PDB file of C-alpha atoms in Angstrom:
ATOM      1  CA  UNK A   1      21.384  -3.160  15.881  1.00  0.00           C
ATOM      2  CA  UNK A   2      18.287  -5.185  15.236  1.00  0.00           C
ATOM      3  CA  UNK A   3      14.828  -3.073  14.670  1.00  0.00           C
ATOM      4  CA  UNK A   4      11.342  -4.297  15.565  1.00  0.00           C
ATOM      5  CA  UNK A   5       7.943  -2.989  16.832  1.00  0.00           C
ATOM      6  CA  UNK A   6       5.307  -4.109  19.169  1.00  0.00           C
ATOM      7  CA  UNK A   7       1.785  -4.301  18.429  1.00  0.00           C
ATOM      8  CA  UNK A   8      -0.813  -3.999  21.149  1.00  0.00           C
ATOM      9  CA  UNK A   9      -4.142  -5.026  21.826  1.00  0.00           C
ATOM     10  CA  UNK A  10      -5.457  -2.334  23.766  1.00  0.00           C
ATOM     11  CA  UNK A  11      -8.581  -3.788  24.550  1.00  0.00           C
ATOM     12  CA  UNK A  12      -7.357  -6.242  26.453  1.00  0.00           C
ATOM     13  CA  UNK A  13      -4.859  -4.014  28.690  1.00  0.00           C
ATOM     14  CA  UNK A  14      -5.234  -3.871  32.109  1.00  0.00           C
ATOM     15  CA  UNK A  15      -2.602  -1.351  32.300  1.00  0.00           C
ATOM     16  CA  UNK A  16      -0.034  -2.981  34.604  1.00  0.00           C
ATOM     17  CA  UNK A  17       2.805  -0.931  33.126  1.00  0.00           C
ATOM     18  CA  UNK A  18       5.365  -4.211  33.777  1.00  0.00           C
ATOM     19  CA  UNK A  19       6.138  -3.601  30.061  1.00  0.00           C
ATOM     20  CA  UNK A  20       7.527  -0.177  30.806  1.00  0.00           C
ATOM     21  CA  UNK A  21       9.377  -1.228  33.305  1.00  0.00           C
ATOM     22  CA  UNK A  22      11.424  -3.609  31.036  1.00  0.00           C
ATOM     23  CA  UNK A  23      11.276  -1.987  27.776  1.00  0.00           C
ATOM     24  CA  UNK A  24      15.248  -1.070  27.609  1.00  0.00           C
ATOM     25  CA  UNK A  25      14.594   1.602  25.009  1.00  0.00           C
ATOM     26  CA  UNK A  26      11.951   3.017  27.312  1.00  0.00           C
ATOM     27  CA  UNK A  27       9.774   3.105  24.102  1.00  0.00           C
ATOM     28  CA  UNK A  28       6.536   1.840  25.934  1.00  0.00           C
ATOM     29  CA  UNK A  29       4.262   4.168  27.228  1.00  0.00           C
ATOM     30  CA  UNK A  30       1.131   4.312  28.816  1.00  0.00           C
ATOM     31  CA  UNK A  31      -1.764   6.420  26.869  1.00  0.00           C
ATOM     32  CA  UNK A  32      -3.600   9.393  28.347  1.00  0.00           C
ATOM     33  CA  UNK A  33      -6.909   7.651  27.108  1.00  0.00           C
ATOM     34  CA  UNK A  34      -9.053   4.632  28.656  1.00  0.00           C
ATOM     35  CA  UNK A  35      -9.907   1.537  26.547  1.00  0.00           C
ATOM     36  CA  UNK A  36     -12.819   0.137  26.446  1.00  0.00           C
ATOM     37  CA  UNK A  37     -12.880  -1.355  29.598  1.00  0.00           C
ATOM     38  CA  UNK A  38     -11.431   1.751  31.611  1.00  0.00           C
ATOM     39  CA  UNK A  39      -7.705   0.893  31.912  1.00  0.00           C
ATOM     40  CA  UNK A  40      -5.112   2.930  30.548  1.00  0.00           C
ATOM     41  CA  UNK A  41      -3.454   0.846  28.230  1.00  0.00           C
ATOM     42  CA  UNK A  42       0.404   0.612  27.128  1.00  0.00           C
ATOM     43  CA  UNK A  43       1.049   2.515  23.959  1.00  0.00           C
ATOM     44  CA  UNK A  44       4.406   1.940  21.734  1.00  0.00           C
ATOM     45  CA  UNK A  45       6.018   5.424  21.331  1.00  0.00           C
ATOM     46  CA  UNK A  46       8.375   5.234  19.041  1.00  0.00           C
ATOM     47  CA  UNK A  47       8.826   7.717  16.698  1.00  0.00           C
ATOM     48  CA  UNK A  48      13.120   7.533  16.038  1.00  0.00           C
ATOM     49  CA  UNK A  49      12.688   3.619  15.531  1.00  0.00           C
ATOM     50  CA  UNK A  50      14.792   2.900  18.612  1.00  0.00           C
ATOM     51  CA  UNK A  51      12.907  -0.569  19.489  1.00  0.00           C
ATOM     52  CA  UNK A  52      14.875  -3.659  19.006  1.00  0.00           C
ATOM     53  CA  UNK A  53      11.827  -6.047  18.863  1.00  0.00           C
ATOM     54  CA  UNK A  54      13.710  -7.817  22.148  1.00  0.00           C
ATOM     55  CA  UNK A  55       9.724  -9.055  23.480  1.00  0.00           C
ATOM     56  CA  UNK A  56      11.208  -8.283  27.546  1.00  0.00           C
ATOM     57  CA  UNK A  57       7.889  -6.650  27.126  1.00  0.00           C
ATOM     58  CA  UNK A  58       5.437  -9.780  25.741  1.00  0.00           C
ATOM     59  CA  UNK A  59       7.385 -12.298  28.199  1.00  0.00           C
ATOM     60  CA  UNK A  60       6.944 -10.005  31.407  1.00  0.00           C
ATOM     61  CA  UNK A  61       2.727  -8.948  30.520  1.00  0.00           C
ATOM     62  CA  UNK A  62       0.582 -11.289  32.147  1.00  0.00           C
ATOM     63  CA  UNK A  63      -2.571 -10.663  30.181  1.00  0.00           C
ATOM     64  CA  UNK A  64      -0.351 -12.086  26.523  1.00  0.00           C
ATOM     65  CA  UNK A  65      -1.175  -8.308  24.877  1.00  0.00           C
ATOM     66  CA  UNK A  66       1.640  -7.734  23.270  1.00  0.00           C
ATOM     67  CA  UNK A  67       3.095  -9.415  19.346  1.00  0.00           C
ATOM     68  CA  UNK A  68       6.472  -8.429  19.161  1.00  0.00           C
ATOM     69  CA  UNK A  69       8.120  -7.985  15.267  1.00  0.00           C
ATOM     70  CA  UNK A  70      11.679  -8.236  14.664  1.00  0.00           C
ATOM     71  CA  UNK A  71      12.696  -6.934  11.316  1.00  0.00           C
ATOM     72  CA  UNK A  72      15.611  -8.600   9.500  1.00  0.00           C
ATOM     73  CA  UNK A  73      19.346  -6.831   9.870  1.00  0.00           C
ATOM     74  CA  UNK A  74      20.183  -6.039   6.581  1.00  0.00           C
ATOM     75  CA  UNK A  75      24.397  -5.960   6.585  1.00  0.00           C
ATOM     76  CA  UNK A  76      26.509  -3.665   5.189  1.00  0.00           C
ATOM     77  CA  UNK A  77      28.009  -6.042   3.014  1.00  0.00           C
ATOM     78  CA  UNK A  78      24.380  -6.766   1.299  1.00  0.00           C
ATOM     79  CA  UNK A  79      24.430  -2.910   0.298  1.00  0.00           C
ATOM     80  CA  UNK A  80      27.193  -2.802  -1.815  1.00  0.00           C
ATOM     81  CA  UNK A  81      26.501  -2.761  -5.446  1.00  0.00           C
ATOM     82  CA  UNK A  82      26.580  -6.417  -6.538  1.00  0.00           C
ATOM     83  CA  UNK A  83      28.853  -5.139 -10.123  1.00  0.00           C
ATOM     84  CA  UNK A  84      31.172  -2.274 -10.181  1.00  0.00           C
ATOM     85  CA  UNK A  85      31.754  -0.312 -13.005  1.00  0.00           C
ATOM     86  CA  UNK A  86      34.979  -1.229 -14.961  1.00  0.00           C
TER      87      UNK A  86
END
């Protein structure tokens, strides 16, 4: 399964919480504390690595918040030792 993270501005949350409602891994939160200009802002909690970097949550945020990373799958097939011992 593919791996990513989401960074946020925070600053420039309004707090909507549209990306919580999409977030399939339910990985988006919204913090206890107020940025600077009094919203609550979304916060990526995510401590088992469960985000898939799909962006649902930068396509559905109206105020463009949200960069979305998607790591590269690495395939089993790439982990095998390249030589074998004879």
């Amino acid at each position: 399964m593919a791996k990513g993270t989401v960074v946020i501005d925070a600053d420039g949350c309004k707090g909507c919480e549209l990306c919580t409602t999409v977030c399939p891994q339910n990985v988006l939160l919204m913090a206890e504390s107020l940025n600077a200009r009094g919203y609550r802002p979304a916060q990526l909690v995510d401590p088992a690595g469960k985000c898939t970097g799909c962006a649902l949550c930068a396509m559905i945020c109206p105020d463009a918040v949200m960069t979305v990373y998607r790591f590269p799958v690495v395939s089993k097939t790439s982990r095998q030792p390249i030589l074998a011992a004879a």
